[in-house]
mmCIF file with all atom_site columns, C-alpha atoms in Angstrom:
data_model
loop_
_atom_site.group_PDB
_atom_site.id
_atom_site.type_symbol
_atom_site.label_atom_id
_atom_site.label_alt_id
_atom_site.label_comp_id
_atom_site.label_asym_id
_atom_site.label_entity_id
_atom_site.label_seq_id
_atom_site.pdbx_PDB_ins_code
_atom_site.Cartn_x
_atom_site.Cartn_y
_atom_site.Cartn_z
_atom_site.occupancy
_atom_site.B_iso_or_equiv
_atom_site.pdbx_formal_charge
_atom_site.auth_seq_id
_atom_site.auth_comp_id
_atom_site.auth_asym_id
_atom_site.auth_atom_id
_atom_site.pdbx_PDB_model_num
ATOM 1  C CA . GLY B 1 1  ? 0.000   0.000   0.000   1.00 0.00 ? 1  GLY B CA 1
ATOM 2  C CA . GLY B 1 2  ? 2.975   2.362   -0.105  1.00 0.00 ? 2  GLY B CA 1
ATOM 3  C CA . ASP B 1 3  ? 3.215   5.262   -2.535  1.00 0.00 ? 3  ASP B CA 1
ATOM 4  C CA . PRO B 1 4  ? 6.408   7.124   -3.471  1.00 0.00 ? 4  PRO B CA 1
ATOM 5  C CA . GLY B 1 5  ? 4.619   9.990   -5.251  1.00 0.00 ? 5  GLY B CA 1
ATOM 6  C CA . ASN B 1 6  ? 3.301   13.335  -4.018  1.00 0.00 ? 6  ASN B CA 1
ATOM 7  C CA . THR B 1 7  ? 0.749   11.517  -1.868  1.00 0.00 ? 7  THR B CA 1
ATOM 8  C CA . ALA B 1 8  ? 3.413   9.366   -0.204  1.00 0.00 ? 8  ALA B CA 1
ATOM 9  C CA . THR B 1 9  ? 2.259   6.816   2.335   1.00 0.00 ? 9  THR B CA 1
ATOM 10 C CA . LEU B 1 10 ? 3.992   4.017   4.158   1.00 0.00 ? 10 LEU B CA 1
ATOM 11 C CA . GLY B 1 11 ? 3.065   0.434   3.451   1.00 0.00 ? 11 GLY B CA 1
ATOM 12 C CA . GLU B 1 12 ? 1.408   -1.650  6.170   1.00 0.00 ? 12 GLU B CA 1
ATOM 13 C CA . VAL B 1 13 ? 2.229   -5.102  7.441   1.00 0.00 ? 13 VAL B CA 1
ATOM 14 C CA . MET B 1 14 ? -0.437  -7.403  5.981   1.00 0.00 ? 14 MET B CA 1
ATOM 15 C CA . GLY B 1 15 ? 0.181   -10.268 8.356   1.00 0.00 ? 15 GLY B CA 1
ATOM 16 C CA . LYS B 1 16 ? 2.624   -13.072 8.944   1.00 0.00 ? 16 LYS B CA 1
ATOM 17 C CA . GLY B 1 17 ? 5.550   -13.186 6.496   1.00 0.00 ? 17 GLY B CA 1
ATOM 18 C CA . PHE B 1 18 ? 6.182   -15.796 3.827   1.00 0.00 ? 18 PHE B CA 1
ATOM 19 C CA . SER B 1 19 ? 9.057   -18.203 3.403   1.00 0.00 ? 19 SER B CA 1
ATOM 20 C CA . ALA B 1 20 ? 11.444  -17.801 0.486   1.00 0.00 ? 20 ALA B CA 1
ATOM 21 C CA . ALA B 1 21 ? 9.691   -20.751 -1.154  1.00 0.00 ? 21 ALA B CA 1
ATOM 22 C CA . GLY B 1 22 ? 6.243   -19.183 -0.639  1.00 0.00 ? 22 GLY B CA 1
ATOM 23 C CA . ILE B 1 23 ? 6.892   -15.593 -1.672  1.00 0.00 ? 23 ILE B CA 1
ATOM 24 C CA . VAL B 1 24 ? 6.401   -16.178 -5.396  1.00 0.00 ? 24 VAL B CA 1
ATOM 25 C CA . ASP B 1 25 ? 2.947   -17.664 -4.756  1.00 0.00 ? 25 ASP B CA 1
ATOM 26 C CA . ALA B 1 26 ? 2.114   -14.736 -2.453  1.00 0.00 ? 26 ALA B CA 1
ATOM 27 C CA . VAL B 1 27 ? 3.078   -12.159 -5.085  1.00 0.00 ? 27 VAL B CA 1
ATOM 28 C CA . GLU B 1 28 ? 1.095   -14.041 -7.717  1.00 0.00 ? 28 GLU B CA 1
ATOM 29 C CA . THR B 1 29 ? -1.909  -14.109 -5.382  1.00 0.00 ? 29 THR B CA 1
ATOM 30 C CA . VAL B 1 30 ? -1.769  -10.354 -4.753  1.00 0.00 ? 30 VAL B CA 1
ATOM 31 C CA . THR B 1 31 ? -1.381  -9.737  -8.485  1.00 0.00 ? 31 THR B CA 1
ATOM 32 C CA . ARG B 1 32 ? -4.362  -11.974 -9.299  1.00 0.00 ? 32 ARG B CA 1
ATOM 33 C CA . VAL B 1 33 ? -6.561  -10.204 -6.737  1.00 0.00 ? 33 VAL B CA 1
ATOM 34 C CA . TYR B 1 34 ? -5.472  -6.792  -8.005  1.00 0.00 ? 34 TYR B CA 1
ATOM 35 C CA . ARG B 1 35 ? -6.206  -7.708  -11.620 1.00 0.00 ? 35 ARG B CA 1
ATOM 36 C CA . GLY B 1 36 ? -9.648  -8.950  -10.613 1.00 0.00 ? 36 GLY B CA 1
ATOM 37 C CA . LEU B 1 37 ? -10.535 -5.792  -8.683  1.00 0.00 ? 37 LEU B CA 1
ATOM 38 C CA . ARG B 1 38 ? -8.934  -2.977  -10.662 1.00 0.00 ? 38 ARG B CA 1
ATOM 39 C CA . ALA B 1 39 ? -10.784 -0.593  -12.908 1.00 0.00 ? 39 ALA B CA 1
ATOM 40 C CA . ALA B 1 40 ? -9.426  -0.336  -16.461 1.00 0.00 ? 40 ALA B CA 1
ATOM 41 C CA . GLY B 1 41 ? -5.935  1.151   -16.303 1.00 0.00 ? 41 GLY B CA 1
ATOM 42 C CA . GLU B 1 42 ? -6.079  1.656   -12.531 1.00 0.00 ? 42 GLU B CA 1
ATOM 43 C CA . PRO B 1 43 ? -2.688  1.457   -10.783 1.00 0.00 ? 43 PRO B CA 1
ATOM 44 C CA . PHE B 1 44 ? -2.268  -0.961  -7.871  1.00 0.00 ? 44 PHE B CA 1
ATOM 45 C CA . ILE B 1 45 ? -2.112  1.773   -5.226  1.00 0.00 ? 45 ILE B CA 1
ATOM 46 C CA . ASP B 1 46 ? -5.401  3.284   -6.397  1.00 0.00 ? 46 ASP B CA 1
ATOM 47 C CA . THR B 1 47 ? -7.100  -0.113  -6.339  1.00 0.00 ? 47 THR B CA 1
ATOM 48 C CA . TYR B 1 48 ? -5.700  -0.790  -2.856  1.00 0.00 ? 48 TYR B CA 1
ATOM 49 C CA . ARG B 1 49 ? -6.928  2.559   -1.548  1.00 0.00 ? 49 ARG B CA 1
ATOM 50 C CA . ARG B 1 50 ? -10.363 2.003   -3.079  1.00 0.00 ? 50 ARG B CA 1
ATOM 51 C CA . VAL B 1 51 ? -10.957 -1.568  -1.825  1.00 0.00 ? 51 VAL B CA 1
ATOM 52 C CA . GLY B 1 52 ? -8.688  -1.693  1.227   1.00 0.00 ? 52 GLY B CA 1
ATOM 53 C CA . ALA B 1 53 ? -6.500  -4.520  2.486   1.00 0.00 ? 53 ALA B CA 1
ATOM 54 C CA . ALA B 1 54 ? -9.263  -7.046  3.235   1.00 0.00 ? 54 ALA B CA 1
ATOM 55 C CA . PRO B 1 55 ? -9.509  -8.772  -0.172  1.00 0.00 ? 55 PRO B CA 1
ATOM 56 C CA . PHE B 1 56 ? -5.728  -9.131  -0.355  1.00 0.00 ? 56 PHE B CA 1
ATOM 57 C CA . LYS B 1 57 ? -5.421  -10.464 3.203   1.00 0.00 ? 57 LYS B CA 1
ATOM 58 C CA . GLU B 1 58 ? -8.278  -12.888 2.620   1.00 0.00 ? 58 GLU B CA 1
ATOM 59 C CA . ALA B 1 59 ? -6.652  -14.277 -0.520  1.00 0.00 ? 59 ALA B CA 1
ATOM 60 C CA . LEU B 1 60 ? -3.221  -14.501 1.097   1.00 0.00 ? 60 LEU B CA 1
ATOM 61 C CA . TYR B 1 61 ? -4.084  -16.001 4.447   1.00 0.00 ? 61 TYR B CA 1
ATOM 62 C CA . ASP B 1 62 ? -7.287  -17.980 3.958   1.00 0.00 ? 62 ASP B CA 1
ATOM 63 C CA . ALA B 1 63 ? -5.479  -20.155 1.392   1.00 0.00 ? 63 ALA B CA 1
ATOM 64 C CA . ARG B 1 64 ? -2.722  -21.132 3.848   1.00 0.00 ? 64 ARG B CA 1
#
């Protein structure tokens, strides 16, 4: 959820970390959720701000 632009914000801890072996799956999960929720051409940060962390956390941690 971080943003390096003029509206800079710090990212938040989503939950428990992932092992080196699990990080690729976690990134793919976040990407899949983002692609399913974004409006046409909407950057990740804008989607995250619009929908919040819940759908990402649910996808990441309910599947574990």
